[in-house]
Amino acid sequence: MKALIPTGDPAEPVVLADVPEPTPRPDEVLVKVEAFSINRGETFKLENPAPGDRPGKDIAGLVVQPAADGSGPAGITRVVGHPMTGGWAEYVAVPTDALAELPDTVSAAQGAALPLAGLTALRLLRTAGALLGRRVLLTGASGGVGHYVTELAAAAGAEITAVTRDAERGARLSELGAAEIVHDVADARGPYDIVLESTGGQALPLALARLARRGTLIWFGQAGRTPATLDFFDFFAGPESAVIRHFHYLDADTGLGDDLATLVRLTSHGRLHPEIGRVADWADTATTLTDLRDRRIRGKAVLTLS
């Protein structure tokens, strides 16, 4: 089969190559991929790929071989899946507990845009707890996670302040329910009950300073790729007895398949809207990756296999 293989070359990050078709484990189905999406973390890994790396965590397609142990959907079933690797290919093996069926009302492109960003947003908000009437500060709101968090949190009754430097994305976040848009964390007017922080560097201590007494900061990323520095005594200026909680989307008490089914249901009912900035043929993946790196794409990039 054909698959996209990392090169380590910034000018052409991936190339199409012939690789063996995967052999599913007993608890895996074989999916013929119709579409996959690209995540920011995957673009970071492409800068220095390890030998044998096969990118691809967000896919949608058709089950062509059901699991040997009888779990999961039967053959010829449309699904969205979240394998840990290998999704940028014609076929991928996906554990049956990491996929959900796609109804006809959700396209393959929409489905492929859901998994990592949608799972992160859903589980992040569960970690945050009750949201009705609470003030929430969201940094790094321009990406896929930020859009999903904004729409879901606003629907749950939170008052969201979203931080984005992009005016166009700010307008879209307002449409999704953000109460206020600021272009720098320093411009956010606290105090906030919850801070959702994903950029690191100077953004984290600035966001922490806007947290209410006994509030919670959930640290779920470091997209700026710069470590944060905190001063113990800064807590006495406002967020006394605050909680800083590390978050990883795979550390959850719910199953991937169950949460993917929730995301699919919300999308099917028009309550969640995947933000897709580009849909292109997978032959254009290398160009799409460089455009993502240079921020020429707003929203998720989805590649389709013809």
Coordinates of C-alpha atoms in Angstrom, one line a residue:
M1 CA 0.0 0.0 0.0
K2 CA 1.0 3.7 -0.2
A3 CA 1.8 5.6 2.9
L4 CA 3.4 9.0 3.8
I5 CA 6.8 8.6 5.3
P6 CA 8.8 11.3 7.2
T7 CA 11.9 12.6 5.5
G8 CA 13.4 15.0 8.0
D9 CA 13.6 17.6 5.2
P10 CA 11.7 20.8 6.1
A11 CA 11.2 21.6 2.4
E12 CA 9.4 18.2 1.8
P13 CA 8.5 16.8 5.2
V14 CA 6.9 13.6 3.9
V15 CA 6.9 11.5 0.7
L16 CA 4.7 8.8 -0.6
A17 CA 6.2 5.3 -0.4
D18 CA 5.3 1.7 -0.7
V19 CA 5.0 -0.1 2.7
P20 CA 3.5 -3.4 3.8
E21 CA -0.2 -3.4 4.5
P22 CA -0.8 -3.6 8.3
T23 CA -1.8 -6.9 9.9
P24 CA -4.4 -6.1 12.6
R25 CA -4.2 -7.6 16.1
P26 CA -7.3 -9.6 17.2
D27 CA -8.8 -6.5 18.8
E28 CA -8.2 -4.3 15.8
V29 CA -10.1 -3.6 12.6
L30 CA -8.5 -2.8 9.2
V31 CA -9.8 0.6 7.9
K32 CA -9.5 1.8 4.4
V33 CA -8.7 5.5 5.0
E34 CA -10.9 8.1 3.3
A35 CA -9.5 11.2 5.1
F36 CA -7.0 12.1 7.7
S37 CA -6.2 15.4 9.5
I38 CA -2.9 16.9 10.7
N39 CA -2.2 17.9 14.3
R40 CA 0.3 20.5 15.5
G41 CA 2.2 17.9 17.6
E42 CA 2.6 15.7 14.6
T43 CA 4.2 18.6 12.7
F44 CA 6.7 19.0 15.6
K45 CA 7.7 15.4 15.4
L46 CA 8.3 15.6 11.7
E47 CA 11.2 18.0 12.3
N48 CA 13.3 15.2 13.8
P49 CA 11.6 11.9 13.0
A50 CA 12.8 8.7 14.6
P51 CA 13.5 5.7 12.3
G52 CA 10.3 3.9 11.4
D53 CA 8.0 6.8 12.4
R54 CA 4.6 6.6 10.7
P55 CA 2.5 9.7 11.4
G56 CA -1.3 9.7 11.6
K57 CA -3.6 9.7 14.6
D58 CA -6.9 11.2 13.2
I59 CA -8.6 9.2 10.4
A60 CA -12.0 8.5 8.9
G61 CA -12.8 5.7 6.6
L62 CA -14.4 2.3 5.9
V63 CA -13.9 -0.9 7.9
V64 CA -12.9 -3.5 5.4
Q65 CA -11.8 -6.2 7.8
P66 CA -13.6 -6.6 11.2
A67 CA -11.7 -7.6 14.4
A68 CA -11.0 -11.3 14.8
D69 CA -12.1 -11.3 18.4
G70 CA -15.6 -10.1 17.4
S71 CA -15.4 -6.7 19.0
G72 CA -16.2 -3.5 17.2
P73 CA -18.2 -2.8 14.0
A74 CA -18.7 -5.2 11.2
G75 CA -17.2 -4.8 7.8
I76 CA -18.3 -2.0 5.4
T77 CA -19.0 0.4 8.3
R78 CA -18.1 4.1 8.1
V79 CA -15.9 5.0 11.2
V80 CA -13.8 7.7 12.7
G81 CA -10.7 6.4 14.4
H82 CA -7.8 7.4 16.6
P83 CA -4.8 5.1 16.1
M84 CA -1.6 6.1 17.8
T85 CA 0.3 5.8 14.6
G86 CA 0.2 5.0 10.9
G87 CA -3.0 6.9 9.8
W88 CA -1.4 8.8 6.9
A89 CA -1.8 5.7 4.6
E90 CA -4.3 3.8 2.4
Y91 CA -5.0 1.4 5.3
V92 CA -4.5 1.5 9.0
A93 CA -5.2 -0.9 11.9
V94 CA -7.3 0.7 14.6
P95 CA -8.2 -0.8 18.0
T96 CA -11.9 -1.4 18.3
D97 CA -12.0 0.7 21.5
A98 CA -10.5 3.7 19.6
L99 CA -13.2 4.2 17.0
A100 CA -16.8 5.2 16.5
E101 CA -19.3 4.8 13.7
L102 CA -20.0 7.7 11.4
P103 CA -23.5 8.5 10.3
D104 CA -24.2 9.7 6.8
T105 CA -24.8 13.2 8.2
V106 CA -21.1 13.5 9.1
S107 CA -18.6 13.6 6.2
A108 CA -15.3 11.9 6.3
A109 CA -13.5 15.2 6.4
Q110 CA -15.6 16.3 9.4
G111 CA -14.9 13.0 11.1
A112 CA -11.2 13.1 10.5
A113 CA -11.1 16.6 12.1
L114 CA -12.6 15.3 15.4
P115 CA -10.3 12.9 17.2
L116 CA -7.3 14.4 18.9
A117 CA -8.5 18.0 19.2
G118 CA -12.0 17.0 20.0
L119 CA -11.0 14.4 22.6
T120 CA -8.7 16.9 24.2
A121 CA -11.4 19.6 24.4
L122 CA -14.0 17.2 25.8
R123 CA -11.8 15.7 28.4
L124 CA -10.2 19.0 29.3
L125 CA -13.7 20.4 30.1
R126 CA -14.6 17.4 32.1
T127 CA -11.4 17.9 34.1
A128 CA -12.4 21.6 34.7
G129 CA -15.7 20.5 36.3
A130 CA -19.0 22.4 36.5
L131 CA -18.9 25.3 34.0
L132 CA -22.3 27.0 34.4
G133 CA -21.7 30.7 35.4
R134 CA -18.0 30.3 35.7
R135 CA -15.4 32.6 34.2
V136 CA -12.9 30.8 32.0
L137 CA -9.7 32.1 30.4
L138 CA -8.5 30.1 27.4
T139 CA -5.0 30.8 25.9
G140 CA -3.9 29.5 22.5
A141 CA -7.5 29.6 21.4
S142 CA -6.8 29.8 17.6
G143 CA -6.3 26.0 17.1
G144 CA -8.6 23.1 16.8
V145 CA -8.7 22.5 20.6
G146 CA -9.5 26.1 21.2
H147 CA -12.5 26.1 18.8
Y148 CA -13.9 23.0 20.3
V149 CA -13.4 24.1 23.9
T150 CA -15.0 27.5 23.2
E151 CA -18.1 26.0 21.6
L152 CA -18.6 23.2 24.2
A153 CA -17.8 25.5 27.2
A154 CA -20.1 28.2 26.0
A155 CA -22.9 25.7 25.5
A156 CA -22.4 24.5 29.1
G157 CA -22.9 28.1 30.4
A158 CA -19.3 29.3 30.9
E159 CA -18.2 32.9 30.3
I160 CA -15.2 32.4 28.0
T161 CA -12.4 34.9 27.4
A162 CA -10.4 33.6 24.4
V163 CA -6.8 34.7 23.7
T164 CA -5.9 34.8 20.0
R165 CA -3.6 37.1 18.0
D166 CA -5.6 36.4 14.8
A167 CA -8.5 38.8 14.4
E168 CA -10.3 36.5 11.9
R169 CA -10.2 33.6 14.3
G170 CA -11.3 35.9 17.1
A171 CA -14.4 36.7 15.2
R172 CA -15.1 33.0 14.6
L173 CA -14.6 32.3 18.3
S174 CA -17.1 35.0 19.1
E175 CA -19.6 33.2 16.8
L176 CA -19.0 30.0 18.7
G177 CA -19.8 31.6 22.0
A178 CA -16.8 33.4 23.4
A179 CA -17.9 36.4 25.6
E180 CA -14.6 38.3 25.0
I181 CA -11.6 38.1 22.7
V182 CA -8.2 39.5 23.6
H183 CA -5.0 39.4 21.6
D184 CA -2.6 39.1 24.5
V185 CA -2.9 37.3 27.9
A186 CA -1.9 40.6 29.5
D187 CA -5.1 42.2 28.2
A188 CA -7.4 39.6 29.9
R189 CA -9.4 41.0 32.8
G190 CA -9.6 38.6 35.7
P191 CA -10.2 37.1 38.0
Y192 CA -11.1 33.8 36.4
D193 CA -12.4 30.7 38.1
I194 CA -10.6 28.5 35.6
V195 CA -7.6 29.0 33.3
L196 CA -6.9 26.6 30.4
E197 CA -3.3 27.2 29.4
S198 CA -1.6 25.6 26.4
T199 CA 1.2 28.0 25.2
G200 CA 3.8 28.0 28.0
G201 CA 6.5 30.6 28.2
Q202 CA 5.4 34.0 29.6
A203 CA 1.8 33.2 28.9
L204 CA 1.5 30.8 31.8
P205 CA 2.5 33.1 34.7
L206 CA 0.5 35.9 33.1
A207 CA -2.6 33.7 32.9
L208 CA -2.0 32.4 36.5
A209 CA -1.9 36.0 37.8
R210 CA -5.5 36.4 36.5
L211 CA -6.8 33.4 38.4
A212 CA -9.2 33.8 41.3
R213 CA -8.3 32.8 44.8
R214 CA -8.6 29.0 45.0
G215 CA -9.1 28.8 41.3
T216 CA -7.6 26.2 39.0
L217 CA -5.2 26.4 36.1
I218 CA -5.1 23.4 33.9
W219 CA -1.9 23.2 31.8
F220 CA -2.5 21.2 28.7
G221 CA 0.2 22.2 26.3
Q222 CA 3.3 24.2 25.4
A223 CA 2.6 25.2 21.9
G224 CA 5.1 28.1 22.1
R225 CA 7.8 25.6 22.9
T226 CA 9.3 27.7 25.6
P227 CA 9.3 26.5 29.2
A228 CA 7.5 28.6 31.8
T229 CA 9.0 30.1 34.9
L230 CA 6.9 30.7 38.1
D231 CA 7.7 32.6 41.2
F232 CA 6.3 31.2 44.4
F233 CA 5.6 34.7 45.9
D234 CA 3.6 35.8 42.9
F235 CA 0.7 33.7 44.2
F236 CA 0.3 36.1 47.1
A237 CA -0.6 38.9 44.7
G238 CA -3.9 37.2 43.7
P239 CA -4.3 33.5 43.1
E240 CA -3.6 32.4 46.7
S241 CA -4.1 28.7 47.2
A242 CA -4.6 28.2 43.5
V243 CA -4.2 24.7 41.9
I244 CA -2.0 24.1 38.9
R245 CA -3.0 20.8 37.2
H246 CA -1.1 19.0 34.5
F247 CA -3.4 17.5 31.8
H248 CA -2.8 14.8 29.2
Y249 CA -5.8 13.8 27.0
L250 CA -5.0 10.1 27.2
D251 CA -5.2 10.0 31.0
A252 CA -8.9 9.7 31.3
D253 CA -11.5 7.5 33.0
T254 CA -13.7 7.2 29.8
G255 CA -12.9 5.2 26.7
L256 CA -11.7 6.7 23.4
G257 CA -14.5 5.0 21.5
D258 CA -17.2 6.3 23.9
D259 CA -15.8 9.9 23.7
L260 CA -15.5 9.7 19.9
A261 CA -19.1 8.7 19.7
T262 CA -20.1 11.7 21.8
L263 CA -18.2 14.0 19.5
V264 CA -19.8 12.4 16.4
R265 CA -23.3 12.8 18.0
L266 CA -22.7 16.4 18.8
T267 CA -21.5 17.1 15.3
S268 CA -24.4 15.2 13.7
H269 CA -26.8 17.2 15.8
G270 CA -25.2 20.5 14.8
R271 CA -23.9 21.3 18.3
L272 CA -20.2 21.0 17.4
H273 CA -18.6 22.4 14.3
P274 CA -15.2 21.1 13.1
E275 CA -13.2 24.1 11.8
I276 CA -11.7 22.9 8.5
G277 CA -9.3 25.3 6.9
R278 CA -8.4 23.2 3.9
V279 CA -9.4 20.0 2.3
A280 CA -6.9 18.7 -0.2
D281 CA -5.8 15.5 -1.9
W282 CA -3.2 13.6 0.1
A283 CA -0.7 14.0 -2.7
D284 CA -0.5 17.6 -1.5
T285 CA 0.4 16.7 2.1
A286 CA 3.9 18.0 2.0
T287 CA 2.7 21.4 0.7
T288 CA 0.0 21.5 3.3
L289 CA 2.5 20.8 6.0
T290 CA 4.7 23.7 5.0
D291 CA 1.6 25.9 4.8
L292 CA 0.6 24.9 8.3
R293 CA 4.1 25.6 9.5
D294 CA 3.9 29.1 8.0
R295 CA 0.4 29.7 9.3
R296 CA -1.2 30.0 5.9
I297 CA -4.1 27.7 6.9
R298 CA -6.7 28.7 9.4
G299 CA -8.5 25.7 10.9
K300 CA -7.9 22.0 10.5
A301 CA -6.1 20.7 7.4
V302 CA -7.8 17.5 6.1
L303 CA -6.3 15.3 3.4
T304 CA -8.6 13.0 1.4
L305 CA -7.6 9.8 -0.4
S306 CA -9.0 9.3 -3.8

